[in-house]
């Protein structure tokens, strides 16, 4: 896009940003639209809109058209997320339903494989437009297959709570923007790249604080409407039990950890090692493939083990795998110990992704399946943003501190040389890029080699510390996991099991 449209990378990347923001802001409103119009009909409509967005991307003549296409795609995805849960509730029962929930839970991993492999290959060897021919073909196929689905006709009497929609939309957008830009705009003080500052403070943490305030206002408003007997945007009764809230907390941690790993490994491979997106897709294949397979197969254990047992065992796996990676990881990602660690982590991750989703779905009446889907979508969007941002900020901070201290202690790197280099700008660079930075100074070849060696050592140390921190978070997740139900999930409750007043 940078080359085709003649725009800077930051402008081109806005196509990704607007897609994510559209999904995050509209997913809860999308659930209520599905209940009003009917899940099958709304599903067909948004799939058609998604196909239109692919056409816009294929034919885009400017970055503005590309951004518009991604806004449409994001809005479509926001409604598709809850509709899939509701359609599973309508069309499957028993073991088939558990398998369908597992397949939906593993979709993130499968999409990760597809994005890395197909997108990476086409992006490296062909270009970005052919990717959208694939999404267009998929949309057409899904639209055709949707005529085999059954579902209710919706309820035109349902009214959408516009106030709640605005509150949660603003909250999610501000939280997503805030967390995603912690590194670029500054964790506390504003960086030069920040769009604005408030008394020298970065807008990123301010967005997070204001987003939390909007989120709290949403919950207060929704509870008030429920007390008055009015239809809320999202029925909070789906989170009425401690086990259901524990499932949401566990889901947040799971997705955040997955996002952190999916950020750390590709960043290290592409930015530090200077390898292509295709190489990155191959390196991530063991992890994403394991998550996909495990998320699909874990449903076979539901009749033998309770959710609490599976969750505690899976979090133990992820914790041990992350500790293992912190010990064995090297600059070469193709070593057997590293692949083994990613595979074990993927087994735990895949099991958890499906499990906590299934706990939420089976605990809610079928009529509230869309609400469960919207809560799942919102949780995953926020967790992905938080996991990526926090891991990025942590790695940058650790690397900056480690590199600065190591340079200060090195006898061959005098302060007058280091003052010529902005240390904040040499953290996550390949060795060649770092050499180029130092070649602009008065440093001798020996001093340049010493600086590169220090940075290489500190990068690896930072990576290992990052995995250790994730292991600690995984261990803490045993707390919400211990509150998951002991029962063995069967299927989504029928409408006649709807709690009174829901």
XYZ file of C-alpha atoms in Angstrom:
502
model
C 0.000 0.000 0.000
C 2.858 2.355 0.762
C 4.180 1.899 -2.774
C 0.823 1.704 -4.573
C -0.735 4.759 -2.945
C 2.408 6.775 -2.231
C 1.585 7.212 1.463
C 3.743 6.799 4.589
C 3.607 3.467 6.477
C 1.678 5.043 9.353
C -1.113 6.057 6.985
C -1.195 2.627 5.348
C -1.382 0.921 8.741
C -4.520 2.917 9.531
C -6.449 0.390 7.414
C -5.689 -2.207 10.089
C -6.499 0.217 12.889
C -9.939 1.209 11.577
C -10.890 -2.437 11.043
C -10.056 -3.307 14.639
C -11.802 -0.235 16.000
C -14.967 -0.945 14.010
C -15.113 -4.499 15.344
C -14.424 -3.417 18.906
C -16.931 -0.567 18.916
C -19.875 -2.341 17.265
C -19.756 -5.952 18.472
C -22.276 -5.466 21.311
C -24.613 -3.404 19.149
C -24.308 -6.107 16.503
C -25.671 -8.698 18.922
C -28.816 -6.662 19.516
C -29.295 -6.106 15.773
C -29.229 -9.864 15.300
C -31.919 -10.356 17.933
C -34.090 -7.694 16.299
C -33.715 -8.691 12.634
C -33.082 -12.433 12.980
C -29.722 -14.174 13.087
C -29.795 -15.893 9.697
C -30.950 -12.782 7.849
C -28.462 -10.454 9.555
C -25.719 -12.998 8.938
C -26.416 -13.030 5.201
C -26.559 -9.237 5.067
C -23.219 -8.699 6.785
C -21.514 -11.435 4.755
C -22.656 -9.591 1.625
C -21.303 -6.331 3.073
C -18.026 -8.099 3.833
C -17.851 -9.225 0.193
C -18.407 -5.606 -0.854
C -15.531 -4.526 1.388
C -13.260 -7.015 -0.392
C -14.286 -5.565 -3.754
C -13.438 -2.089 -2.467
C -9.996 -3.281 -1.383
C -9.333 -4.951 -4.738
C -10.353 -1.885 -6.744
C -9.123 0.817 -4.333
C -7.451 3.687 -6.161
C -6.461 5.612 -3.040
C -5.801 4.990 0.635
C -9.182 6.571 1.419
C -11.031 3.830 -0.452
C -8.926 1.182 1.298
C -9.760 2.659 4.705
C -13.449 2.734 3.768
C -13.294 -0.909 2.740
C -11.794 -1.893 6.070
C -14.419 0.076 7.998
C -17.104 -1.961 6.213
C -15.201 -5.182 6.889
C -14.860 -4.336 10.573
C -18.534 -3.432 10.925
C -19.470 -6.726 9.270
C -17.168 -8.714 11.528
C -18.673 -7.009 14.588
C -22.044 -8.559 13.749
C -20.645 -11.873 12.528
C -18.960 -12.510 15.913
C -22.160 -12.768 18.015
C -24.224 -14.212 15.163
C -21.995 -17.283 14.931
C -22.654 -18.131 18.584
C -26.399 -17.679 18.139
C -26.418 -19.793 14.970
C -24.586 -22.597 16.774
C -27.245 -22.459 19.493
C -29.973 -22.697 16.841
C -28.482 -25.405 14.636
C -26.569 -27.851 16.868
C -27.259 -30.001 19.927
C -25.260 -32.255 22.242
C -21.858 -33.474 21.077
C -22.247 -31.701 17.733
C -22.760 -28.435 19.553
C -19.655 -28.931 21.694
C -17.658 -29.660 18.543
C -19.076 -26.562 16.838
C -18.163 -24.408 19.832
C -14.687 -25.939 19.752
C -14.326 -25.160 16.065
C -15.409 -21.573 16.659
C -13.007 -21.280 19.576
C -10.164 -22.533 17.405
C -11.005 -20.128 14.583
C -8.550 -17.526 15.921
C -5.715 -20.018 15.662
C -6.759 -21.149 12.184
C -7.039 -17.549 11.026
C -3.590 -16.953 12.494
C -2.175 -19.783 10.401
C -3.952 -18.514 7.284
C -2.917 -14.912 7.841
C 0.720 -15.761 8.423
C 1.015 -18.378 5.677
C -1.236 -17.080 2.894
C -0.862 -13.390 3.695
C 2.852 -13.744 4.321
C 3.433 -15.661 1.088
C 1.367 -13.352 -1.110
C 2.714 -10.252 0.621
C 6.289 -11.398 0.059
C 6.046 -12.653 -3.518
C 2.959 -11.093 -5.158
C 1.360 -8.147 -3.364
C -1.474 -7.228 -1.022
C -4.464 -7.090 -3.413
C -4.625 -10.854 -4.207
C -5.374 -11.508 -0.522
C -8.754 -9.843 -0.959
C -9.640 -12.032 -3.936
C -9.437 -14.893 -1.440
C -11.624 -13.118 1.135
C -14.141 -12.288 -1.614
C -14.332 -15.938 -2.691
C -14.772 -17.038 0.918
C -17.559 -14.506 1.471
C -19.412 -15.738 -1.619
C -19.052 -19.365 -0.477
C -20.258 -18.579 3.059
C -23.227 -16.627 1.690
C -24.256 -19.613 -0.437
C -23.858 -22.056 2.458
C -25.902 -19.831 4.779
C -29.104 -20.965 3.042
C -28.712 -24.290 4.846
C -28.992 -22.598 8.253
C -32.120 -22.293 10.335
C -32.958 -19.545 12.796
C -35.741 -17.421 14.213
C -37.208 -14.433 12.405
C -36.110 -11.973 15.049
C -38.195 -9.691 17.216
C -38.946 -6.242 15.741
C -40.179 -5.141 19.171
C -36.619 -5.183 20.512
C -35.209 -1.689 20.831
C -31.492 -0.960 20.720
C -30.206 1.006 23.702
C -28.374 3.783 21.870
C -26.977 5.313 25.064
C -25.400 2.016 26.120
C -24.173 1.475 22.567
C -22.423 4.859 22.580
C -20.946 4.290 26.055
C -19.504 0.842 25.363
C -18.374 1.864 21.876
C -16.469 4.852 23.240
C -15.037 2.764 26.081
C -13.730 -0.002 23.843
C -12.328 2.375 21.215
C -10.512 4.504 23.807
C -9.140 1.462 25.635
C -7.989 -0.117 22.371
C -6.332 3.080 21.123
C -4.750 3.726 24.503
C -3.223 0.298 24.966
C -2.173 -0.100 21.323
C -0.257 3.198 21.388
C 1.493 2.966 24.748
C 4.831 2.438 23.001
C 4.398 4.954 20.188
C 2.846 7.752 22.242
C 4.557 7.103 25.572
C 3.690 5.101 28.663
C 3.495 8.240 30.816
C 5.252 11.228 29.229
C 4.389 12.106 25.639
C 6.798 10.888 22.957
C 7.522 12.946 19.808
C 5.187 10.670 17.852
C 2.176 11.393 20.067
C -0.645 13.275 18.264
C -0.978 15.641 21.239
C -0.083 15.917 24.905
C -1.815 17.125 28.054
C 0.628 19.007 30.269
C 3.382 16.869 28.788
C 1.546 13.610 29.475
C 0.990 10.998 26.791
C -2.591 10.646 25.512
C -2.316 6.835 25.667
C -2.775 6.415 29.453
C -5.374 9.200 29.401
C -7.359 7.266 26.798
C -7.168 4.177 29.021
C -8.427 6.065 32.087
C -11.287 7.731 30.206
C -12.125 4.406 28.541
C -12.431 2.733 31.948
C -14.739 5.547 33.061
C -16.973 5.062 30.012
C -16.987 1.316 30.658
C -18.084 1.833 34.247
C -20.808 4.208 33.053
C -22.005 1.501 30.641
C -22.373 -1.054 33.434
C -24.175 1.432 35.703
C -26.557 2.412 32.902
C -27.227 -1.215 31.930
C -27.968 -2.292 35.511
C -30.351 0.638 35.851
C -32.261 -0.376 32.718
C -32.506 -3.963 33.930
C -33.897 -2.796 37.291
C -36.538 -0.791 35.421
C -37.488 -3.842 33.356
C -36.194 -2.396 30.081
C -34.264 -4.376 27.470
C -30.506 -3.778 27.918
C -27.936 -3.692 25.153
C -26.337 -6.762 26.755
C -28.083 -8.874 29.377
C -25.658 -8.937 32.313
C -27.404 -12.006 33.726
C -25.077 -14.080 31.532
C -22.368 -13.009 33.990
C -24.517 -13.447 37.072
C -22.704 -16.460 38.497
C -19.187 -16.486 39.878
C -18.202 -19.293 37.497
C -19.337 -17.250 34.490
C -17.339 -14.215 35.574
C -14.358 -16.487 36.190
C -14.675 -17.753 32.615
C -14.477 -14.179 31.290
C -11.425 -13.406 33.449
C -9.745 -16.601 32.293
C -10.597 -15.821 28.654
C -9.044 -12.372 28.999
C -5.788 -13.827 30.344
C -5.683 -16.561 27.699
C -6.174 -14.210 24.755
C -3.776 -11.642 26.226
C -1.049 -14.294 26.547
C -1.679 -15.504 23.005
C -1.467 -11.934 21.701
C 1.761 -11.385 23.632
C 3.378 -14.469 22.097
C 2.055 -13.628 18.621
C 3.587 -10.166 19.021
C 6.912 -11.186 20.552
C 7.969 -13.983 18.238
C 7.128 -12.327 14.871
C 8.636 -9.025 16.057
C 11.867 -10.754 16.976
C 12.005 -12.736 13.730
C 11.112 -9.897 11.352
C 12.511 -6.796 13.048
C 15.533 -8.201 14.829
C 16.534 -10.966 12.436
C 15.337 -9.146 9.317
C 13.484 -12.149 7.891
C 10.468 -12.114 5.573
C 6.791 -12.526 6.529
C 6.914 -15.970 4.911
C 9.774 -17.023 7.205
C 7.767 -15.716 10.138
C 4.724 -17.747 9.111
C 6.811 -20.915 9.072
C 8.301 -20.157 12.488
C 4.827 -19.577 13.995
C 3.273 -22.611 12.315
C 3.923 -25.126 15.158
C 2.252 -22.870 17.727
C -0.784 -21.811 15.686
C -1.366 -25.284 14.259
C -1.217 -26.841 17.731
C -3.708 -24.298 19.100
C -6.083 -25.037 16.222
C -5.936 -28.833 16.547
C -6.155 -28.822 20.344
C -9.051 -26.359 20.435
C -10.994 -28.671 18.142
C -10.167 -31.960 19.896
C -10.421 -30.883 23.549
C -14.216 -31.315 23.417
C -13.639 -35.083 23.524
C -12.572 -34.721 27.165
C -15.640 -32.786 28.331
C -17.581 -35.905 29.359
C -14.668 -37.205 31.434
C -13.318 -34.090 33.140
C -14.898 -30.981 34.649
C -14.057 -27.513 33.272
C -12.164 -26.656 36.454
C -9.906 -29.701 36.079
C -9.184 -29.051 32.399
C -8.505 -25.356 33.025
C -6.084 -25.926 35.906
C -4.220 -28.593 33.936
C -4.057 -26.362 30.844
C -2.795 -23.335 32.762
C -0.154 -25.596 34.298
C 0.925 -26.561 30.772
C 1.144 -22.949 29.601
C 3.098 -21.946 32.713
C 5.624 -24.773 32.356
C 5.961 -24.139 28.605
C 6.706 -20.441 29.128
C 9.267 -21.215 31.829
C 10.851 -23.750 29.461
C 10.985 -21.177 26.643
C 12.633 -18.636 28.942
C 15.451 -21.138 29.459
C 15.940 -22.692 26.016
C 15.110 -19.873 23.585
C 17.995 -18.693 21.411
C 18.391 -16.482 18.353
C 17.443 -19.503 16.230
C 13.721 -20.288 16.404
C 14.057 -23.556 14.488
C 15.686 -25.503 17.345
C 13.779 -28.511 18.693
C 13.616 -27.262 22.330
C 12.065 -23.964 21.191
C 9.539 -25.674 18.915
C 8.682 -28.091 21.731
C 8.001 -25.184 24.083
C 5.729 -23.474 21.544
C 3.854 -26.737 20.910
C 3.252 -27.392 24.624
C 2.126 -23.792 25.084
C -0.190 -24.229 22.101
C -1.757 -27.345 23.651
C -2.609 -25.468 26.828
C -3.725 -22.386 24.929
C -5.976 -24.293 22.538
C -7.620 -26.216 25.363
C -8.381 -23.040 27.288
C -9.706 -21.021 24.348
C -12.457 -23.559 23.682
C -13.126 -24.458 27.309
C -13.920 -21.020 28.733
C -16.000 -20.155 25.683
C -17.972 -23.372 26.119
C -18.553 -22.613 29.816
C -20.118 -19.263 28.905
C -22.218 -20.646 26.066
C -23.584 -23.642 27.969
C -24.459 -21.523 31.006
C -26.643 -19.094 29.051
C -30.120 -19.675 27.578
C -30.266 -20.002 23.808
C -32.037 -16.652 23.539
C -28.986 -14.974 25.101
C -26.391 -16.713 22.911
C -25.846 -13.491 20.971
C -25.095 -11.649 24.208
C -22.503 -14.292 25.059
C -20.991 -13.850 21.609
C -20.759 -10.086 22.015
C -19.130 -10.418 25.446
C -16.679 -12.908 23.987
C -15.864 -10.596 21.086
C -15.369 -7.560 23.305
C -13.234 -9.512 25.762
C -11.029 -10.895 23.009
C -10.558 -7.507 21.340
C -9.553 -5.814 24.575
C -7.370 -8.710 25.698
C -5.552 -8.775 22.369
C -4.852 -5.039 22.590
C -3.737 -5.259 26.214
C -1.559 -8.337 25.667
C 0.221 -6.846 22.669
C 0.688 -3.402 24.222
C 1.810 -4.517 27.662
C 4.240 -7.058 26.232
C 5.639 -4.470 23.832
C 6.055 -1.866 26.562
C 7.635 -4.429 28.880
C 10.156 -5.626 26.292
C 11.126 -2.106 25.249
C 11.576 -1.009 28.868
C 13.624 -4.062 29.847
C 15.798 -3.848 26.749
C 16.387 -0.122 27.150
C 17.410 -0.530 30.786
C 19.602 -3.552 30.110
C 21.342 -2.031 27.094
C 21.969 1.295 28.844
C 23.438 -0.384 31.922
C 25.600 -2.759 29.871
C 26.956 0.081 27.725
C 27.745 2.191 30.790
C 29.714 -0.701 32.289
C 31.664 -1.481 29.085
C 35.165 -0.051 29.149
C 35.506 0.182 25.344
C 32.395 2.349 24.868
C 33.113 5.859 26.200
C 30.211 8.176 27.074
C 31.128 10.623 24.309
C 30.403 7.929 21.704
C 27.089 6.904 23.241
C 25.852 10.487 23.443
C 25.919 10.529 19.634
C 23.367 7.703 19.516
C 19.756 7.876 20.650
C 19.587 4.694 22.702
C 15.799 4.708 22.616
C 15.939 4.252 18.852
C 18.331 1.282 18.700
C 16.486 -1.207 20.870
C 14.663 -3.480 18.453
C 16.828 -3.273 15.359
C 18.663 -5.894 13.363
C 22.437 -6.063 13.761
C 22.952 -4.457 10.355
C 20.602 -1.574 11.190
C 22.356 -1.051 14.513
C 25.750 -0.995 12.802
C 24.455 1.635 10.400
C 23.397 3.773 13.368
C 26.838 3.591 14.958
C 28.654 4.150 11.663
C 27.164 7.650 11.705
C 29.152 8.374 14.881
C 32.873 8.579 15.684
C 32.911 4.954 16.874
C 35.688 2.649 15.679
C 34.894 -0.727 14.076
C 35.821 -2.450 17.347
C 33.473 -0.219 19.325
C 30.663 -0.849 16.835
C 31.156 -4.609 17.153
C 31.083 -4.290 20.943
C 27.818 -2.317 20.872
C 26.213 -4.838 18.519
C 27.307 -7.734 20.731
C 25.846 -6.023 23.804
C 22.546 -5.342 22.092
C 22.334 -8.905 20.800
C 22.929 -10.264 24.292
C 20.414 -7.893 25.882
C 17.764 -8.683 23.265
C 17.925 -12.368 24.121
C 17.946 -11.635 27.857
C 14.901 -9.397 27.451
C 13.081 -12.073 25.469
C 13.701 -14.634 28.197
C 12.541 -12.240 30.905
C 9.407 -11.570 28.876
C 8.586 -15.280 28.770
C 9.150 -15.487 32.530
C 6.715 -12.628 33.124
C 4.131 -14.389 30.959
C 4.711 -17.569 32.964
C 3.931 -15.633 36.133
C 0.702 -14.297 34.629
C -0.227 -17.812 33.534
C 0.325 -19.102 37.070
C -1.847 -16.328 38.529
C -4.617 -17.382 36.138
C -5.121 -20.452 38.324
C -7.234 -18.177 40.561
C -10.105 -17.610 38.102
C -9.627 -21.139 36.747
C -10.284 -22.588 40.207
C -13.708 -20.912 40.171
C -14.888 -22.572 36.981
C -17.744 -25.063 37.434
C -17.212 -28.692 38.371
C -19.981 -29.948 36.099
C -19.339 -31.476 32.690
C -20.836 -29.179 30.037
C -23.395 -30.684 27.719
C -25.247 -28.165 25.574
C -26.681 -24.673 25.442
C -29.814 -24.542 27.642
C -33.151 -24.467 25.857
C -35.298 -21.308 25.903
C -37.640 -22.819 28.517
C -34.729 -22.811 30.981
C -34.534 -19.031 30.774
C -34.189 -17.563 34.282
C -37.063 -15.495 35.575
C -36.820 -11.835 34.721
C -34.161 -12.374 32.026
